[in-house]
mmCIF file of C-alpha atoms in Angstrom:
data_model
loop_
_atom_site.group_PDB
_atom_site.id
_atom_site.type_symbol
_atom_site.label_atom_id
_atom_site.label_comp_id
_atom_site.label_asym_id
_atom_site.label_seq_id
_atom_site.Cartn_x
_atom_site.Cartn_y
_atom_site.Cartn_z
ATOM 1 C CA MET A 1187 47.200 -23.461 11.624
ATOM 2 C CA THR A 1188 43.702 -22.027 12.100
ATOM 3 C CA THR A 1189 43.509 -18.864 14.145
ATOM 4 C CA SER A 1190 41.213 -19.150 17.174
ATOM 5 C CA TRP A 1191 38.936 -16.136 17.165
ATOM 6 C CA THR A 1192 37.323 -15.640 20.555
ATOM 7 C CA LEU A 1193 34.099 -13.766 21.176
ATOM 8 C CA PRO A 1194 35.768 -10.654 22.648
ATOM 9 C CA ARG A 1195 38.124 -10.376 19.670
ATOM 10 C CA VAL A 1196 35.214 -10.515 17.249
ATOM 11 C CA LEU A 1197 33.340 -7.847 19.152
ATOM 12 C CA ARG A 1198 36.419 -5.598 19.175
ATOM 13 C CA ASP A 1199 36.507 -5.666 15.380
ATOM 14 C CA ARG A 1200 35.008 -2.382 14.146
ATOM 15 C CA ASN A 1201 33.250 -3.853 11.105
ATOM 16 C CA ALA A 1202 31.866 -6.764 13.104
ATOM 17 C CA GLY A 1203 30.524 -4.428 15.774
ATOM 18 C CA LEU A 1204 28.819 -2.166 13.247
ATOM 19 C CA TYR A 1205 27.363 -5.136 11.412
ATOM 20 C CA LEU A 1206 25.956 -6.775 14.548
ATOM 21 C CA THR A 1207 24.478 -3.474 15.703
ATOM 22 C CA ALA A 1208 22.756 -3.079 12.333
ATOM 23 C CA VAL A 1209 21.418 -6.637 12.597
ATOM 24 C CA MET A 1210 20.118 -5.962 16.108
ATOM 25 C CA VAL A 1211 18.389 -2.719 15.168
ATOM 26 C CA SER A 1212 16.765 -3.937 11.953
ATOM 27 C CA GLY A 1213 15.926 -7.313 13.532
ATOM 28 C CA PHE A 1214 14.011 -5.531 16.269
ATOM 29 C CA GLY A 1215 11.894 -3.691 13.693
ATOM 30 C CA ASN A 1216 11.382 -6.842 11.604
ATOM 31 C CA SER A 1217 10.103 -8.871 14.542
ATOM 32 C CA ALA A 1218 7.790 -6.094 15.708
ATOM 33 C CA LEU A 1219 6.209 -5.665 12.260
ATOM 34 C CA PHE A 1220 5.988 -9.417 11.658
ATOM 35 C CA LEU A 1221 3.551 -9.766 14.550
ATOM 36 C CA ALA A 1222 1.767 -6.441 14.206
ATOM 37 C CA SER A 1223 0.934 -6.784 10.503
ATOM 38 C CA GLY A 1224 -1.230 -9.854 11.052
ATOM 39 C CA VAL A 1225 -2.993 -8.277 14.042
ATOM 40 C CA TRP A 1226 -3.518 -5.115 11.988
ATOM 41 C CA VAL A 1227 -5.233 -7.011 9.152
ATOM 42 C CA LYS A 1228 -7.297 -9.044 11.633
ATOM 43 C CA ASP A 1229 -8.542 -5.867 13.297
ATOM 44 C CA LEU A 1230 -9.428 -4.211 9.981
ATOM 45 C CA THR A 1231 -11.209 -7.186 8.416
ATOM 46 C CA GLY A 1232 -11.956 -9.763 11.111
ATOM 47 C CA SER A 1233 -10.522 -12.405 8.731
ATOM 48 C CA ASP A 1234 -8.068 -15.033 9.964
ATOM 49 C CA SER A 1235 -7.141 -16.044 6.416
ATOM 50 C CA LEU A 1236 -6.290 -12.488 5.353
ATOM 51 C CA ALA A 1237 -4.207 -12.069 8.508
ATOM 52 C CA ALA A 1238 -2.299 -15.257 7.625
ATOM 53 C CA LEU A 1239 -1.592 -13.846 4.158
ATOM 54 C CA CYS A 1240 0.734 -11.287 5.768
ATOM 55 C CA MET A 1241 3.181 -14.069 6.577
ATOM 56 C CA LEU A 1242 2.825 -15.490 3.066
ATOM 57 C CA ALA A 1243 3.458 -12.089 1.472
ATOM 58 C CA MET A 1244 6.705 -11.701 3.395
ATOM 59 C CA TRP A 1245 7.895 -15.266 2.710
ATOM 60 C CA ALA A 1246 6.796 -15.652 -0.933
ATOM 61 C CA PRO A 1247 9.770 -13.759 -2.479
ATOM 62 C CA THR A 1248 12.083 -16.410 -1.020
ATOM 63 C CA LEU A 1249 10.943 -18.643 -3.893
ATOM 64 C CA ALA A 1250 12.612 -16.194 -6.298
ATOM 65 C CA GLY A 1251 15.839 -16.202 -4.303
ATOM 66 C CA PRO A 1252 18.157 -17.526 -7.042
ATOM 67 C CA ALA A 1253 17.054 -14.742 -9.420
ATOM 68 C CA LEU A 1254 16.945 -11.968 -6.821
ATOM 69 C CA GLY A 1255 20.408 -12.929 -5.614
ATOM 70 C CA THR A 1256 21.930 -11.892 -8.945
ATOM 71 C CA ILE A 1257 21.238 -8.268 -7.991
ATOM 72 C CA ALA A 1258 23.699 -8.598 -5.117
ATOM 73 C CA ASP A 1259 26.407 -9.789 -7.535
ATOM 74 C CA ARG A 1260 25.896 -7.049 -10.130
ATOM 75 C CA VAL A 1261 26.683 -4.029 -7.935
ATOM 76 C CA ARG A 1262 28.864 -3.172 -4.965
ATOM 77 C CA ARG A 1263 27.273 -4.683 -1.867
ATOM 78 C CA GLY A 1264 27.907 -1.841 0.597
ATOM 79 C CA PRO A 1265 26.023 0.875 -1.318
ATOM 80 C CA LEU A 1266 23.318 -1.673 -2.147
ATOM 81 C CA LEU A 1267 22.695 -2.374 1.548
ATOM 82 C CA VAL A 1268 22.532 1.338 2.334
ATOM 83 C CA THR A 1269 20.071 1.887 -0.519
ATOM 84 C CA LEU A 1270 17.880 -1.077 0.445
ATOM 85 C CA ASN A 1271 17.616 -0.008 4.080
ATOM 86 C CA ALA A 1272 16.937 3.629 3.230
ATOM 87 C CA GLY A 1273 14.381 2.603 0.593
ATOM 88 C CA LEU A 1274 12.537 0.313 3.010
ATOM 89 C CA ALA A 1275 12.470 3.088 5.607
ATOM 90 C CA ALA A 1276 10.733 5.371 3.112
ATOM 91 C CA LEU A 1277 8.399 2.627 1.872
ATOM 92 C CA LEU A 1278 7.204 1.684 5.353
ATOM 93 C CA LEU A 1279 6.154 5.263 6.042
ATOM 94 C CA THR A 1280 3.472 4.916 3.358
ATOM 95 C CA LEU A 1281 1.666 2.508 5.703
ATOM 96 C CA CYS A 1282 0.688 5.482 7.852
ATOM 97 C CA THR A 1283 -2.136 6.002 5.330
ATOM 98 C CA VAL A 1284 -3.691 2.570 5.974
ATOM 99 C CA ARG A 1285 -6.727 3.254 8.142
ATOM 100 C CA SER A 1286 -9.445 1.024 6.642
ATOM 101 C CA PRO A 1287 -9.894 -2.263 4.731
ATOM 102 C CA GLY A 1288 -9.646 -0.252 1.506
ATOM 103 C CA GLY A 1289 -5.949 0.309 2.222
ATOM 104 C CA LEU A 1290 -5.063 -3.358 2.553
ATOM 105 C CA TRP A 1291 -3.780 -3.508 -1.036
ATOM 106 C CA LEU A 1292 -1.049 -1.084 -0.011
ATOM 107 C CA LEU A 1293 -0.186 -3.065 3.115
ATOM 108 C CA PHE A 1294 0.156 -6.346 1.191
ATOM 109 C CA THR A 1295 2.137 -4.632 -1.586
ATOM 110 C CA VAL A 1296 4.562 -3.177 0.949
ATOM 111 C CA LEU A 1297 4.944 -6.561 2.670
ATOM 112 C CA LEU A 1298 5.651 -8.250 -0.671
ATOM 113 C CA VAL A 1299 8.281 -5.648 -1.627
ATOM 114 C CA TYR A 1300 9.625 -5.887 1.925
ATOM 115 C CA GLY A 1301 10.100 -9.638 1.542
ATOM 116 C CA ALA A 1302 11.811 -9.289 -1.847
ATOM 117 C CA ALA A 1303 14.143 -6.601 -0.513
ATOM 118 C CA GLU A 1304 15.038 -8.835 2.422
ATOM 119 C CA VAL A 1305 16.080 -11.633 0.042
ATOM 120 C CA VAL A 1306 18.425 -9.263 -1.811
ATOM 121 C CA HIS A 1307 19.559 -7.777 1.499
ATOM 122 C CA ASP A 1308 20.543 -11.160 2.964
ATOM 123 C CA ALA A 1309 22.478 -12.066 -0.175
ATOM 124 C CA ALA A 1310 24.373 -8.757 -0.268
ATOM 125 C CA GLU A 1311 24.976 -8.848 3.486
ATOM 126 C CA SER A 1312 26.466 -12.347 3.338
ATOM 127 C CA ALA A 1313 28.900 -11.321 0.614
ATOM 128 C CA LEU A 1314 29.846 -8.000 2.221
ATOM 129 C CA VAL A 1315 30.473 -9.503 5.659
ATOM 130 C CA THR A 1316 32.777 -12.119 4.166
ATOM 131 C CA ALA A 1317 34.909 -9.324 2.728
ATOM 132 C CA ALA A 1318 34.588 -7.122 5.819
ATOM 133 C CA VAL A 1319 35.740 -9.531 8.530
ATOM 134 C CA GLY A 1320 37.478 -12.370 6.674
ATOM 135 C CA PRO A 1321 36.500 -16.039 6.370
ATOM 136 C CA GLU A 1322 38.245 -17.116 9.583
ATOM 137 C CA ARG A 1323 35.794 -15.143 11.754
ATOM 138 C CA LEU A 1324 32.600 -16.042 9.910
ATOM 139 C CA GLY A 1325 31.598 -18.877 12.242
ATOM 140 C CA ASP A 1326 31.806 -16.642 15.306
ATOM 141 C CA LEU A 1327 30.075 -13.764 13.540
ATOM 142 C CA ASN A 1328 27.255 -15.910 12.151
ATOM 143 C CA GLY A 1329 26.723 -17.416 15.584
ATOM 144 C CA LEU A 1330 26.533 -13.962 17.143
ATOM 145 C CA ARG A 1331 24.151 -12.865 14.396
ATOM 146 C CA MET A 1332 21.906 -15.791 15.290
ATOM 147 C CA ALA A 1333 22.061 -14.895 18.990
ATOM 148 C CA VAL A 1334 21.212 -11.252 18.283
ATOM 149 C CA THR A 1335 18.350 -12.134 15.925
ATOM 150 C CA GLU A 1336 16.818 -14.629 18.333
ATOM 151 C CA GLY A 1337 17.302 -12.226 21.211
ATOM 152 C CA MET A 1338 15.296 -9.598 19.364
ATOM 153 C CA LYS A 1339 12.513 -12.142 18.842
ATOM 154 C CA LEU A 1340 12.204 -12.419 22.611
ATOM 155 C CA VAL A 1341 11.585 -8.710 23.180
ATOM 156 C CA ALA A 1342 10.470 -7.101 19.905
ATOM 157 C CA PRO A 1343 7.066 -8.829 19.484
ATOM 158 C CA LEU A 1344 5.961 -7.667 22.934
ATOM 159 C CA THR A 1345 7.122 -4.147 22.150
ATOM 160 C CA GLY A 1346 5.351 -4.200 18.796
ATOM 161 C CA ALA A 1347 2.161 -5.538 20.362
ATOM 162 C CA GLY A 1348 2.219 -2.866 23.051
ATOM 163 C CA LEU A 1349 2.889 -0.106 20.538
ATOM 164 C CA TYR A 1350 0.113 -1.394 18.293
ATOM 165 C CA THR A 1351 -2.359 -1.541 21.179
ATOM 166 C CA ALA A 1352 -1.544 2.001 22.247
ATOM 167 C CA PHE A 1353 -1.161 3.780 18.905
ATOM 168 C CA GLY A 1354 -2.175 1.403 16.088
ATOM 169 C CA GLY A 1355 -0.429 -0.125 13.062
ATOM 170 C CA PRO A 1356 1.055 3.101 11.641
ATOM 171 C CA ALA A 1357 3.099 3.535 14.837
ATOM 172 C CA VAL A 1358 4.675 0.087 14.372
ATOM 173 C CA ALA A 1359 5.412 0.918 10.719
ATOM 174 C CA CYS A 1360 7.146 4.123 11.830
ATOM 175 C CA LEU A 1361 9.184 2.156 14.379
ATOM 176 C CA ASP A 1362 10.310 -0.292 11.687
ATOM 177 C CA ALA A 1363 11.097 2.583 9.316
ATOM 178 C CA GLY A 1364 13.263 4.163 11.988
ATOM 179 C CA THR A 1365 15.216 0.949 12.542
ATOM 180 C CA PHE A 1366 15.915 0.660 8.810
ATOM 181 C CA ALA A 1367 17.100 4.273 8.680
ATOM 182 C CA VAL A 1368 19.531 3.613 11.539
ATOM 183 C CA ALA A 1369 20.711 0.385 9.870
ATOM 184 C CA ALA A 1370 21.374 2.284 6.629
ATOM 185 C CA GLY A 1371 23.664 4.644 8.526
ATOM 186 C CA LEU A 1372 25.511 1.780 10.212
ATOM 187 C CA TYR A 1373 26.107 -0.041 6.922
ATOM 188 C CA ALA A 1374 27.431 3.210 5.443
ATOM 189 C CA LEU A 1375 30.098 3.274 8.169
ATOM 190 C CA LEU A 1376 31.523 -0.156 7.283
ATOM 191 C CA ARG A 1377 35.058 0.057 5.922
ATOM 192 C CA VAL A 1378 35.231 -2.430 3.086
ATOM 193 C CA ARG A 1379 37.180 -2.120 -0.134
ATOM 194 C CA GLU A 1380 34.990 -3.372 -2.940
ATOM 195 C CA GLU A 1381 35.850 -3.531 -6.586
ATOM 196 C CA ARG A 1382 33.069 -2.800 -9.029
ATOM 197 C CA PRO A 1383 31.772 -6.205 -10.236
ATOM 198 C CA ALA A 1384 32.906 -7.113 -13.706
ATOM 199 C CA ARG A 1385 30.202 -7.404 -16.342
ATOM 200 C CA THR A 1386 29.852 -11.009 -17.450
ATOM 201 C CA GLY A 1387 27.893 -10.206 -20.595
ATOM 202 C CA GLY A 1388 25.559 -13.131 -19.906
ATOM 203 C CA SER A 1389 21.814 -13.054 -19.462
ATOM 204 C CA ARG A 1390 20.168 -12.878 -16.041
ATOM 205 C CA ARG A 1391 19.019 -16.473 -16.472
ATOM 206 C CA LYS A 1392 22.587 -17.614 -17.093
ATOM 207 C CA GLU A 1393 23.864 -15.689 -14.075
ATOM 208 C CA THR A 1394 21.162 -17.225 -11.891
ATOM 209 C CA ALA A 1395 22.055 -20.710 -13.135
ATOM 210 C CA GLU A 1396 25.695 -20.183 -12.156
ATOM 211 C CA GLY A 1397 24.754 -19.821 -8.492
ATOM 212 C CA VAL A 1398 22.561 -22.930 -8.599
ATOM 213 C CA ARG A 1399 25.261 -24.860 -10.456
ATOM 214 C CA HIS A 1400 27.873 -23.953 -7.863
ATOM 215 C CA LEU A 1401 25.795 -25.318 -4.975
ATOM 216 C CA TRP A 1402 24.753 -28.437 -6.866
ATOM 217 C CA GLY A 1403 28.270 -29.234 -8.042
ATOM 218 C CA HIS A 1404 30.082 -28.639 -4.767
ATOM 219 C CA PRO A 1405 30.665 -31.952 -2.935
ATOM 220 C CA GLU A 1406 30.295 -30.391 0.526
ATOM 221 C CA LEU A 1407 27.679 -27.694 -0.008
ATOM 222 C CA ARG A 1408 25.125 -29.845 -1.821
ATOM 223 C CA PRO A 1409 24.583 -32.352 1.037
ATOM 224 C CA LEU A 1410 24.777 -29.608 3.674
ATOM 225 C CA VAL A 1411 22.148 -27.436 2.001
ATOM 226 C CA GLY A 1412 19.983 -30.492 1.368
ATOM 227 C CA ALA A 1413 20.231 -31.527 5.011
ATOM 228 C CA GLY A 1414 19.367 -27.974 6.062
ATOM 229 C CA GLY A 1415 16.228 -27.944 3.907
ATOM 230 C CA THR A 1416 15.133 -31.348 5.202
ATOM 231 C CA THR A 1417 15.668 -30.185 8.778
ATOM 232 C CA MET A 1418 13.538 -27.092 8.246
ATOM 233 C CA LEU A 1419 10.793 -29.190 6.622
ATOM 234 C CA LEU A 1420 10.584 -31.584 9.555
ATOM 235 C CA ALA A 1421 10.960 -28.800 12.119
ATOM 236 C CA SER A 1422 7.993 -26.957 10.603
ATOM 237 C CA LEU A 1423 5.964 -30.181 10.545
ATOM 238 C CA SER A 1424 6.783 -30.609 14.221
ATOM 239 C CA SER A 1425 5.848 -27.016 15.053
ATOM 240 C CA THR A 1426 2.281 -27.547 13.823
ATOM 241 C CA THR A 1427 1.742 -30.048 16.653
ATOM 242 C CA LEU A 1428 2.583 -27.512 19.352
ATOM 243 C CA TYR A 1429 -0.970 -26.433 20.189
ATOM 244 C CA ALA A 1430 -2.104 -30.057 20.399
ATOM 245 C CA VAL A 1431 0.822 -30.843 22.716
ATOM 246 C CA VAL A 1432 -0.048 -27.880 24.943
ATOM 247 C CA ASP A 1433 -3.683 -28.983 25.009
ATOM 248 C CA ARG A 1434 -2.674 -32.469 26.119
ATOM 249 C CA LEU A 1435 -0.607 -30.959 28.910
ATOM 250 C CA GLY A 1436 -3.768 -29.262 30.154
ATOM 251 C CA HIS A 1437 -2.669 -25.674 29.515
ATOM 252 C CA SER A 1438 -4.279 -22.818 27.604
ATOM 253 C CA PRO A 1439 -2.902 -21.886 24.158
ATOM 254 C CA ALA A 1440 -1.038 -18.994 25.785
ATOM 255 C CA TYR A 1441 1.388 -21.571 27.243
ATOM 256 C CA THR A 1442 2.944 -21.803 23.793
ATOM 257 C CA GLY A 1443 4.495 -18.421 24.561
ATOM 258 C CA VAL A 1444 6.443 -20.009 27.411
ATOM 259 C CA LEU A 1445 7.712 -22.772 25.140
ATOM 260 C CA TYR A 1446 8.709 -20.277 22.435
ATOM 261 C CA ALA A 1447 10.559 -18.186 25.009
ATOM 262 C CA VAL A 1448 12.522 -21.236 26.191
ATOM 263 C CA GLN A 1449 13.318 -22.128 22.591
ATOM 264 C CA GLY A 1450 14.468 -18.568 21.928
ATOM 265 C CA ALA A 1451 16.749 -18.655 24.958
ATOM 266 C CA GLY A 1452 18.241 -21.897 23.667
ATOM 267 C CA SER A 1453 18.861 -20.289 20.278
ATOM 268 C CA VAL A 1454 20.654 -17.352 21.888
ATOM 269 C CA ALA A 1455 22.894 -19.780 23.791
ATOM 270 C CA ALA A 1456 23.578 -21.772 20.613
ATOM 271 C CA GLY A 1457 24.579 -18.618 18.759
ATOM 272 C CA LEU A 1458 27.107 -17.687 21.439
ATOM 273 C CA VAL A 1459 28.976 -21.015 21.235
ATOM 274 C CA SER A 1460 28.564 -21.745 17.515
ATOM 275 C CA GLY A 1461 31.868 -20.232 16.417
ATOM 276 C CA THR A 1462 33.975 -22.367 18.763
ATOM 277 C CA ALA A 1463 31.975 -25.527 18.074
ATOM 278 C CA LEU A 1464 32.148 -24.978 14.315
ATOM 279 C CA ARG A 1465 35.937 -24.683 14.400
ATOM 280 C CA ARG A 1466 36.334 -27.829 16.468
ATOM 281 C CA LEU A 1467 33.822 -30.038 14.658
ATOM 282 C CA GLY A 1468 33.812 -28.647 11.128
ATOM 283 C CA PRO A 1469 30.584 -27.729 9.299
ATOM 284 C CA ARG A 1470 29.440 -31.262 8.538
ATOM 285 C CA ARG A 1471 29.797 -32.683 12.050
ATOM 286 C CA PHE A 1472 28.431 -29.483 13.569
ATOM 287 C CA ALA A 1473 25.381 -29.652 11.299
ATOM 288 C CA ALA A 1474 24.917 -33.354 12.087
ATOM 289 C CA ALA A 1475 25.017 -32.630 15.836
ATOM 290 C CA GLY A 1476 22.429 -29.866 15.453
ATOM 291 C CA ILE A 1477 20.151 -32.100 13.372
ATOM 292 C CA ALA A 1478 20.413 -34.944 15.903
ATOM 293 C CA LEU A 1479 19.595 -32.592 18.791
ATOM 294 C CA THR A 1480 16.594 -31.228 16.894
ATOM 295 C CA ALA A 1481 15.429 -34.792 16.183
ATOM 296 C CA LEU A 1482 15.715 -35.658 19.872
ATOM 297 C CA SER A 1483 13.607 -32.622 20.750
ATOM 298 C CA MET A 1484 10.823 -33.885 18.478
ATOM 299 C CA ILE A 1485 10.865 -37.399 19.891
ATOM 300 C CA ILE A 1486 10.717 -36.378 23.549
ATOM 301 C CA ARG A 1487 7.993 -33.780 22.884
ATOM 302 C CA ALA A 1488 5.607 -36.735 22.533
ATOM 303 C CA VAL A 1489 5.976 -37.361 26.290
ATOM 304 C CA PRO A 1490 3.070 -35.661 28.138
ATOM 305 C CA SER A 1491 5.119 -33.872 30.786
ATOM 306 C CA ASP A 1492 5.736 -30.182 31.481
ATOM 307 C CA PRO A 1493 9.462 -30.580 32.289
ATOM 308 C CA VAL A 1494 9.947 -32.706 29.171
ATOM 309 C CA ALA A 1495 8.111 -30.151 27.020
ATOM 310 C CA LEU A 1496 10.378 -27.396 28.334
ATOM 311 C CA ALA A 1497 13.458 -29.558 27.713
ATOM 312 C CA SER A 1498 12.199 -30.280 24.193
ATOM 313 C CA SER A 1499 11.861 -26.576 23.435
ATOM 314 C CA ALA A 1500 15.341 -25.869 24.786
ATOM 315 C CA ALA A 1501 16.808 -28.689 22.688
ATOM 316 C CA ALA A 1502 15.086 -27.394 19.556
ATOM 317 C CA GLY A 1503 16.396 -23.913 20.285
ATOM 318 C CA LEU A 1504 19.924 -25.260 20.623
ATOM 319 C CA GLY A 1505 19.799 -27.593 17.626
ATOM 320 C CA LEU A 1506 18.267 -25.593 14.770
ATOM 321 C CA PRO A 1507 20.720 -22.645 14.909
ATOM 322 C CA CYS A 1508 23.634 -25.080 14.722
ATOM 323 C CA VAL A 1509 22.340 -26.390 11.409
ATOM 324 C CA LEU A 1510 21.751 -22.938 9.944
ATOM 325 C CA VAL A 1511 25.085 -21.515 11.083
ATOM 326 C CA ALA A 1512 26.923 -24.546 9.676
ATOM 327 C CA VAL A 1513 25.156 -24.372 6.310
ATOM 328 C CA PHE A 1514 25.480 -20.657 5.645
ATOM 329 C CA THR A 1515 29.022 -20.336 7.000
ATOM 330 C CA ALA A 1516 30.079 -23.152 4.669
ATOM 331 C CA VAL A 1517 28.395 -21.391 1.740
ATOM 332 C CA GLN A 1518 30.257 -18.168 2.564
ATOM 333 C CA GLN A 1519 33.623 -19.881 2.983
ATOM 334 C CA ARG A 1520 33.431 -22.127 -0.068
ATOM 335 C CA THR A 1521 31.934 -19.778 -2.652
ATOM 336 C CA PRO A 1522 33.945 -17.324 -4.784
ATOM 337 C CA GLY A 1523 33.109 -13.683 -4.025
ATOM 338 C CA PRO A 1524 31.534 -12.868 -7.410
ATOM 339 C CA LEU A 1525 29.059 -15.755 -6.956
ATOM 340 C CA LEU A 1526 28.324 -15.304 -3.275
ATOM 341 C CA GLY A 1527 25.127 -13.264 -3.604
ATOM 342 C CA ARG A 1528 23.492 -15.769 -5.922
ATOM 343 C CA ALA A 1529 24.730 -18.774 -3.960
ATOM 344 C CA THR A 1530 23.493 -17.363 -0.642
ATOM 345 C CA ALA A 1531 20.067 -16.479 -2.047
ATOM 346 C CA THR A 1532 19.753 -19.920 -3.646
ATOM 347 C CA ALA A 1533 20.738 -21.610 -0.373
ATOM 348 C CA ASN A 1534 18.140 -19.479 1.428
ATOM 349 C CA THR A 1535 15.472 -20.672 -1.002
ATOM 350 C CA LEU A 1536 16.454 -24.328 -0.678
ATOM 351 C CA VAL A 1537 16.649 -24.209 3.116
ATOM 352 C CA PHE A 1538 13.631 -22.040 3.975
ATOM 353 C CA THR A 1539 11.060 -22.909 1.290
ATOM 354 C CA PRO A 1540 10.529 -26.367 2.870
ATOM 355 C CA ASN A 1541 9.590 -24.488 6.045
ATOM 356 C CA VAL A 1542 6.565 -22.963 4.291
ATOM 357 C CA ILE A 1543 5.642 -26.313 2.734
ATOM 358 C CA GLY A 1544 5.909 -28.059 6.095
ATOM 359 C CA LEU A 1545 3.589 -25.588 7.781
ATOM 360 C CA GLY A 1546 0.914 -26.324 5.183
ATOM 361 C CA LEU A 1547 1.339 -30.098 5.281
ATOM 362 C CA GLY A 1548 1.617 -30.237 9.038
ATOM 363 C CA ALA A 1549 -1.613 -28.335 9.553
ATOM 364 C CA GLY A 1550 -3.406 -31.092 7.635
ATOM 365 C CA LEU A 1551 -1.559 -34.025 9.204
ATOM 366 C CA VAL A 1552 -2.208 -32.920 12.771
ATOM 367 C CA GLU A 1553 -5.939 -33.200 12.025
ATOM 368 C CA LEU A 1554 -5.511 -36.792 10.807
ATOM 369 C CA ALA A 1555 -3.175 -38.304 13.404
ATOM 370 C CA SER A 1556 -2.162 -37.794 17.010
ATOM 371 C CA PRO A 1557 0.976 -35.705 17.633
ATOM 372 C CA MET A 1558 2.117 -38.535 19.888
ATOM 373 C CA LEU A 1559 2.384 -40.638 16.723
ATOM 374 C CA LEU A 1560 3.598 -37.924 14.363
ATOM 375 C CA LEU A 1561 6.398 -36.506 16.527
ATOM 376 C CA PRO A 1562 8.428 -39.758 16.861
ATOM 377 C CA VAL A 1563 8.074 -40.303 13.104
ATOM 378 C CA TYR A 1564 9.361 -36.796 12.387
ATOM 379 C CA GLY A 1565 12.215 -37.233 14.860
ATOM 380 C CA LEU A 1566 13.357 -40.620 13.584
ATOM 381 C CA THR A 1567 13.271 -39.356 9.995
ATOM 382 C CA LEU A 1568 15.433 -36.425 11.023
ATOM 383 C CA LEU A 1569 17.918 -38.745 12.735
ATOM 384 C CA LEU A 1570 18.408 -40.456 9.370
ATOM 385 C CA THR A 1571 19.048 -37.023 7.863
ATOM 386 C CA ALA A 1572 21.749 -36.368 10.472
ATOM 387 C CA ALA A 1573 23.631 -39.422 9.272
ATOM 388 C CA VAL A 1574 24.273 -37.888 5.825
ATOM 389 C CA PRO A 1575 26.602 -35.007 6.796
ATOM 390 C CA ALA A 1576 28.107 -37.115 9.612
ATOM 391 C CA GLN A 1577 29.073 -39.939 7.217
ATOM 392 C CA ARG A 1578 30.508 -37.484 4.707
ATOM 393 C CA ALA A 1579 32.558 -35.853 7.469
ATOM 394 C CA ASP A 1580 33.978 -39.238 8.500
ATOM 395 C CA ARG A 1581 34.744 -40.072 4.888
ATOM 396 C CA ALA A 1582 36.527 -36.760 4.418
ATOM 397 C CA SER A 1583 38.567 -37.367 7.596
ATOM 398 C CA ARG A 1584 39.639 -40.814 6.397
ATOM 399 C CA THR A 1585 40.600 -39.401 3.004
ATOM 400 C CA ALA A 1586 42.663 -36.661 4.635
ATOM 401 C CA ALA A 1587 44.359 -39.197 6.889
ATOM 402 C CA ARG A 1588 45.275 -41.414 3.933
ATOM 403 C CA SER A 1589 46.614 -38.427 2.021
ATOM 404 C CA SER A 1590 48.778 -37.434 4.983
ATOM 405 C CA SER A 1591 50.071 -40.967 5.314
ATOM 406 C CA ASP A 1592 50.909 -41.161 1.626
ATOM 407 C CA ALA A 1593 52.736 -37.862 1.764
ATOM 408 C CA ASN A 1594 54.768 -38.939 4.813
ATOM 409 C CA PRO A 1595 55.648 -42.633 4.398
ATOM 410 C CA ALA A 1596 57.174 -44.391 7.383
#
């Protein structure tokens, strides 16, 4: 019998509370810097392309996820998280010296290291949380993590923008450094018994391959991760049509902020109910439902109507977190502890790299065809993607039913 973990019970867990507080604090700093770094570069150089490189610098290390994830499996995860957060706090303080275009090399170097550290951080965090709270509470905890992260995205960018306007980029860097210092202290307070990882004696390449091999060979994780990557690809393609959709509605580009806020609110709501829904539906059906809802949001966004556009954003906000929570909870629950860092980092690469590719492709496609044509195509393609985990879930249910019948003949 599966224990039903309710939201209040998760929040009463000491480790879960510390973990979510650390996520909230560091997520606030991340979101503030994410916006401010591009504005900072734009102000120093006047270049849109250099400003866009800030996002690339932070995302690029995701491509090395399978290799970076091995770091999280070679050492104890708790001390690693404390060290990473404290190190990033110190590193960000160096940005206080960036006052002119001549200091941009330091800013981009810090952002690149920042992105690499975040890849290792996510891998170590996934493994540590599994040990800290137990697999039965992971769905609830991952849902709450999503709600907290998306909630910070609603408030942190405005705070970062205001701080930047008043005091400049170094002030935002100091804010982010402070959040990492606080997060380091919170991770140090987690009570988790960790054994020192055993030395495998293999090369780093072999260790990296083990994480990839686990995901590829697992009959449930492979289609789930694949569906997650496809969803992120099509979602990013869809997102590039947003300004054209807003223009057709007759609004200024600033109206996109309203749509993003509605989407963020939907994501917070999805995070709060994900644990319960995941237990009832299972990861494959839950992922399929999230993919189908995201597909529906793309299709209806082609309708030139303000209420429909708002409904589309809400549906996207509800659907995408369901997919991500299902994928990464399944990876945590179905991966042995010694492999979990590598497997999580590899899953991150496979799910989020298509997002970067889609942004590039979508920017070109939206110049060639109307969003009213592209959006239904993206949505219908995503509906086909939803069928993959749904069919596998039905097949698994039929297999389980036959096994039960064979074990208990009439």
